[in-house]
N, CA and C atoms as an extended XYZ file, in Angstrom:
228
Properties=species:S:1:pos:R:3:atomname:S:1:resname:S:1:resid:I:1 pbc="F F F"
N       148.470      -27.865      -79.406 N   MET     1
C       147.699      -28.815      -80.188 CA  MET     1
C       147.736      -30.166      -79.474 C   MET     1
N       146.588      -30.787      -79.380 N   THR     2
C       146.534      -32.097      -78.726 CA  THR     2
C       146.985      -33.189      -79.691 C   THR     2
N       147.304      -34.349      -79.141 N   LEU     3
C       147.695      -35.475      -79.979 CA  LEU     3
C       146.535      -35.886      -80.890 C   LEU     3
N       145.327      -35.836      -80.361 N   GLN     4
C       144.147      -36.154      -81.169 CA  GLN     4
C       144.058      -35.231      -82.382 C   GLN     4
N       144.288      -33.946      -82.202 N   ASP     5
C       144.251      -32.990      -83.311 CA  ASP     5
C       145.354      -33.294      -84.327 C   ASP     5
N       146.519      -33.663      -83.822 N   ARG     6
C       147.650      -33.971      -84.709 CA  ARG     6
C       147.362      -35.207      -85.537 C   ARG     6
N       146.773      -36.237      -84.920 N   VAL     7
C       146.415      -37.448      -85.662 CA  VAL     7
C       145.333      -37.117      -86.686 C   VAL     7
N       144.414      -36.232      -86.335 N   LEU     8
C       143.366      -35.807      -87.268 CA  LEU     8
C       143.967      -35.134      -88.500 C   LEU     8
N       145.033      -34.366      -88.316 N   GLN     9
C       145.705      -33.740      -89.455 CA  GLN     9
C       146.341      -34.787      -90.368 C   GLN     9
N       146.789      -35.888      -89.783 N   ILE    10
C       147.450      -36.935      -90.566 CA  ILE    10
C       146.423      -37.738      -91.348 C   ILE    10
N       145.367      -38.203      -90.637 N   ASP    11
C       144.351      -39.037      -91.303 CA  ASP    11
C       143.095      -39.075      -90.431 C   ASP    11
N       141.961      -38.673      -90.989 N   HIS    12
C       140.738      -38.604      -90.200 CA  HIS    12
C       140.232      -39.968      -89.761 C   HIS    12
N       140.470      -40.995      -90.560 N   ILE    13
C       140.027      -42.342      -90.196 CA  ILE    13
C       140.804      -42.841      -88.976 C   ILE    13
N       142.112      -42.632      -88.978 N   GLN    14
C       142.929      -43.070      -87.847 CA  GLN    14
C       142.608      -42.253      -86.600 C   GLN    14
N       142.278      -40.990      -86.775 N   ALA    15
C       141.887      -40.157      -85.633 CA  ALA    15
C       140.611      -40.699      -84.996 C   ALA    15
N       139.689      -41.125      -85.818 N   ARG    16
C       138.440      -41.701      -85.302 CA  ARG    16
C       138.726      -42.994      -84.547 C   ARG    16
N       139.617      -43.824      -85.083 N   ARG    17
C       139.991      -45.074      -84.408 CA  ARG    17
C       140.706      -44.776      -83.091 C   ARG    17
N       141.569      -43.758      -83.103 N   TYR    18
C       142.333      -43.404      -81.908 CA  TYR    18
C       141.412      -42.960      -80.773 C   TYR    18
N       140.352      -42.215      -81.092 N   THR    19
C       139.436      -41.732      -80.052 CA  THR    19
C       138.690      -42.864      -79.366 C   THR    19
N       138.585      -44.011      -79.995 N   LYS    20
C       137.863      -45.146      -79.426 CA  LYS    20
C       138.719      -45.998      -78.491 C   LYS    20
N       140.019      -45.728      -78.436 N   LEU    21
C       140.911      -46.524      -77.603 CA  LEU    21
C       140.789      -46.120      -76.136 C   LEU    21
N       140.982      -47.099      -75.249 N   VAL    22
C       140.941      -46.844      -73.805 CA  VAL    22
C       142.000      -47.694      -73.109 C   VAL    22
N       142.361      -47.304      -71.907 N   GLY    23
C       143.242      -48.098      -71.061 CA  GLY    23
C       144.625      -48.315      -71.636 C   GLY    23
N       145.110      -49.554      -71.495 N   ASP    24
C       146.445      -49.902      -71.972 CA  ASP    24
C       146.581      -49.719      -73.480 C   ASP    24
N       145.518      -49.998      -74.206 N   THR    25
C       145.549      -49.846      -75.655 CA  THR    25
C       145.816      -48.389      -76.036 C   THR    25
N       145.158      -47.488      -75.347 N   LEU    26
C       145.362      -46.054      -75.591 CA  LEU    26
C       146.793      -45.654      -75.241 C   LEU    26
N       147.302      -46.162      -74.139 N   GLU    27
C       148.664      -45.829      -73.719 CA  GLU    27
C       149.702      -46.323      -74.732 C   GLU    27
N       149.538      -47.552      -75.198 N   ILE    28
C       150.470      -48.119      -76.187 CA  ILE    28
C       150.433      -47.307      -77.476 C   ILE    28
N       149.226      -47.004      -77.959 N   ALA    29
C       149.089      -46.245      -79.201 CA  ALA    29
C       149.661      -44.834      -79.047 C   ALA    29
N       149.405      -44.204      -77.923 N   THR    30
C       149.906      -42.853      -77.680 CA  THR    30
C       151.430      -42.831      -77.705 C   THR    30
N       152.053      -43.772      -77.005 N   GLU    31
C       153.512      -43.834      -76.991 CA  GLU    31
C       154.071      -44.037      -78.390 C   GLU    31
N       153.471      -44.950      -79.138 N   GLY    32
C       153.947      -45.235      -80.488 CA  GLY    32
C       153.792      -44.047      -81.428 C   GLY    32
N       152.655      -43.386      -81.357 N   ILE    33
C       152.403      -42.244      -82.234 CA  ILE    33
C       153.344      -41.088      -81.893 C   ILE    33
N       153.555      -40.833      -80.599 N   ILE    34
C       154.476      -39.768      -80.207 CA  ILE    34
C       155.879      -40.074      -80.710 C   ILE    34
N       156.324      -41.301      -80.584 N   ARG    35
C       157.649      -41.681      -81.082 CA  ARG    35
C       157.737      -41.485      -82.596 C   ARG    35
N       156.676      -41.851      -83.310 N   HIS    36
C       156.650      -41.685      -84.762 CA  HIS    36
C       156.731      -40.199      -85.136 C   HIS    36
N       155.956      -39.368      -84.445 N   LEU    37
C       155.959      -37.931      -84.735 CA  LEU    37
C       157.324      -37.313      -84.458 C   LEU    37
N       157.949      -37.723      -83.365 N   ARG    38
C       159.289      -37.197      -83.051 CA  ARG    38
C       160.317      -37.632      -84.087 C   ARG    38
N       160.236      -38.885      -84.518 N   ALA    39
C       161.170      -39.371      -85.539 CA  ALA    39
C       160.974      -38.613      -86.847 C   ALA    39
N       159.729      -38.358      -87.214 N   CYS    40
C       159.450      -37.611      -88.441 CA  CYS    40
C       159.973      -36.181      -88.333 C   CYS    40
N       159.831      -35.581      -87.166 N   ALA    41
C       160.325      -34.211      -86.964 CA  ALA    41
C       161.847      -34.174      -87.072 C   ALA    41
N       162.513      -35.181      -86.493 N   ARG    42
C       163.977      -35.233      -86.574 CA  ARG    42
C       164.461      -35.371      -88.010 C   ARG    42
N       163.731      -36.159      -88.802 N   MET    43
C       164.144      -36.408      -90.183 CA  MET    43
C       163.539      -35.406      -91.159 C   MET    43
N       162.711      -34.484      -90.638 N   ASP    44
C       162.065      -33.455      -91.443 CA  ASP    44
C       161.233      -34.054      -92.574 C   ASP    44
N       160.396      -35.038      -92.214 N   VAL    45
C       159.465      -35.645      -93.162 CA  VAL    45
C       158.060      -35.593      -92.571 C   VAL    45
N       157.066      -35.751      -93.414 N   ASN    46
C       155.684      -35.762      -92.955 CA  ASN    46
C       155.349      -37.116      -92.321 C   ASN    46
N       154.556      -37.107      -91.253 N   PRO    47
C       154.119      -38.374      -90.651 CA  PRO    47
C       153.316      -39.195      -91.657 C   PRO    47
N       153.413      -40.500      -91.522 N   ASP    48
C       152.800      -41.418      -92.469 CA  ASP    48
C       151.515      -42.005      -91.889 C   ASP    48
N       150.403      -41.847      -92.590 N   ALA    49
C       149.117      -42.364      -92.123 CA  ALA    49
C       149.144      -43.874      -91.968 C   ALA    49
N       149.834      -44.572      -92.847 N   SER    50
C       149.886      -46.034      -92.737 CA  SER    50
C       150.682      -46.468      -91.512 C   SER    50
N       151.685      -45.689      -91.126 N   ALA    51
C       152.448      -45.994      -89.909 CA  ALA    51
C       151.560      -45.796      -88.684 C   ALA    51
N       150.763      -44.743      -88.674 N   VAL    52
C       149.844      -44.498      -87.561 CA  VAL    52
C       148.817      -45.619      -87.498 C   VAL    52
N       148.314      -46.056      -88.644 N   ARG    53
C       147.364      -47.168      -88.685 CA  ARG    53
C       147.985      -48.432      -88.102 C   ARG    53
N       149.213      -48.704      -88.471 N   GLU    54
C       149.911      -49.883      -87.974 CA  GLU    54
C       150.144      -49.801      -86.462 C   GLU    54
N       150.489      -48.619      -85.969 N   ILE    55
C       150.678      -48.426      -84.525 CA  ILE    55
C       149.380      -48.708      -83.784 C   ILE    55
N       148.271      -48.191      -84.298 N   ILE    56
C       146.967      -48.414      -83.663 CA  ILE    56
C       146.583      -49.884      -83.733 C   ILE    56
N       146.792      -50.520      -84.881 N   ASP    57
C       146.497      -51.951      -85.014 CA  ASP    57
C       147.291      -52.778      -84.014 C   ASP    57
N       148.576      -52.485      -83.893 N   ASP    58
C       149.430      -53.212      -82.954 CA  ASP    58
C       148.982      -52.965      -81.512 C   ASP    58
N       148.584      -51.749      -81.190 N   ALA    59
C       148.108      -51.437      -79.845 CA  ALA    59
C       146.846      -52.234      -79.529 C   ALA    59
N       145.950      -52.329      -80.490 N   ILE    60
C       144.711      -53.095      -80.299 CA  ILE    60
C       145.038      -54.563      -80.034 C   ILE    60
N       146.079      -55.058      -80.677 N   ASN    61
C       146.503      -56.447      -80.488 CA  ASN    61
C       147.454      -56.614      -79.309 C   ASN    61
N       147.685      -55.530      -78.566 N   GLY    62
C       148.508      -55.596      -77.371 CA  GLY    62
C       150.000      -55.622      -77.619 C   GLY    62
N       150.426      -55.225      -78.803 N   ARG    63
C       151.856      -55.231      -79.133 CA  ARG    63
C       152.386      -53.815      -79.171 C   ARG    63
N       153.501      -53.622      -78.516 N   ARG    64
C       154.215      -52.354      -78.622 CA  ARG    64
C       155.084      -52.444      -79.863 C   ARG    64
N       155.179      -51.364      -80.606 N   VAL    65
C       155.969      -51.381      -81.834 CA  VAL    65
C       157.404      -50.961      -81.586 C   VAL    65
N       157.780      -50.851      -80.319 N   PHE    66
C       159.140      -50.467      -79.983 CA  PHE    66
C       159.519      -51.148      -78.685 C   PHE    66
N       160.792      -51.323      -78.473 N   ALA    67
C       161.291      -51.878      -77.223 CA  ALA    67
C       161.598      -50.738      -76.276 C   ALA    67
N       161.161      -50.856      -75.055 N   GLU    68
C       161.385      -49.801      -74.072 CA  GLU    68
C       162.667      -50.047      -73.303 C   GLU    68
N       163.414      -49.007      -73.091 N   THR    69
C       164.563      -49.056      -72.195 CA  THR    69
C       164.270      -48.122      -71.029 C   THR    69
N       165.166      -48.028      -70.100 N   SER    70
C       164.892      -47.247      -68.893 CA  SER    70
C       164.592      -45.782      -69.181 C   SER    70
N       165.251      -45.195      -70.165 N   ASN    71
C       165.061      -43.770      -70.448 CA  ASN    71
C       164.602      -43.555      -71.893 C   ASN    71
N       163.910      -44.508      -72.441 N   ASP    72
C       163.545      -44.498      -73.853 CA  ASP    72
C       162.643      -43.320      -74.206 C   ASP    72
N       161.730      -42.952      -73.344 N   ARG    73
C       160.803      -41.868      -73.663 CA  ARG    73
C       161.526      -40.545      -73.820 C   ARG    73
N       162.556      -40.342      -73.032 N   LEU    74
C       163.296      -39.088      -73.123 CA  LEU    74
C       164.212      -39.065      -74.332 C   LEU    74
N       164.643      -40.232      -74.784 N   ALA    75
C       165.579      -40.290      -75.914 CA  ALA    75
C       164.876      -40.025      -77.232 C   ALA    75
N       163.582      -40.267      -77.294 N   ALA    76
C       162.871      -40.143      -78.569 CA  ALA    76
C       162.633      -38.735      -78.983 C   ALA    76
């Protein structure tokens, strides 16, 4: 399943917004959404549409919603 399909399962409006992202904005949103999905899987809860919306909003504004460390992607 692609990330786009997974976001579509969470909320169709956010999936539509996600498809319109390009470049750095897309990269920031992708990283944030993947981290959110992994955290939800670890805690055995459903992903939150409002959290995905906030991640996309922050990406559009050029803000990462997390601090990166050297191996942060692997730790999530």
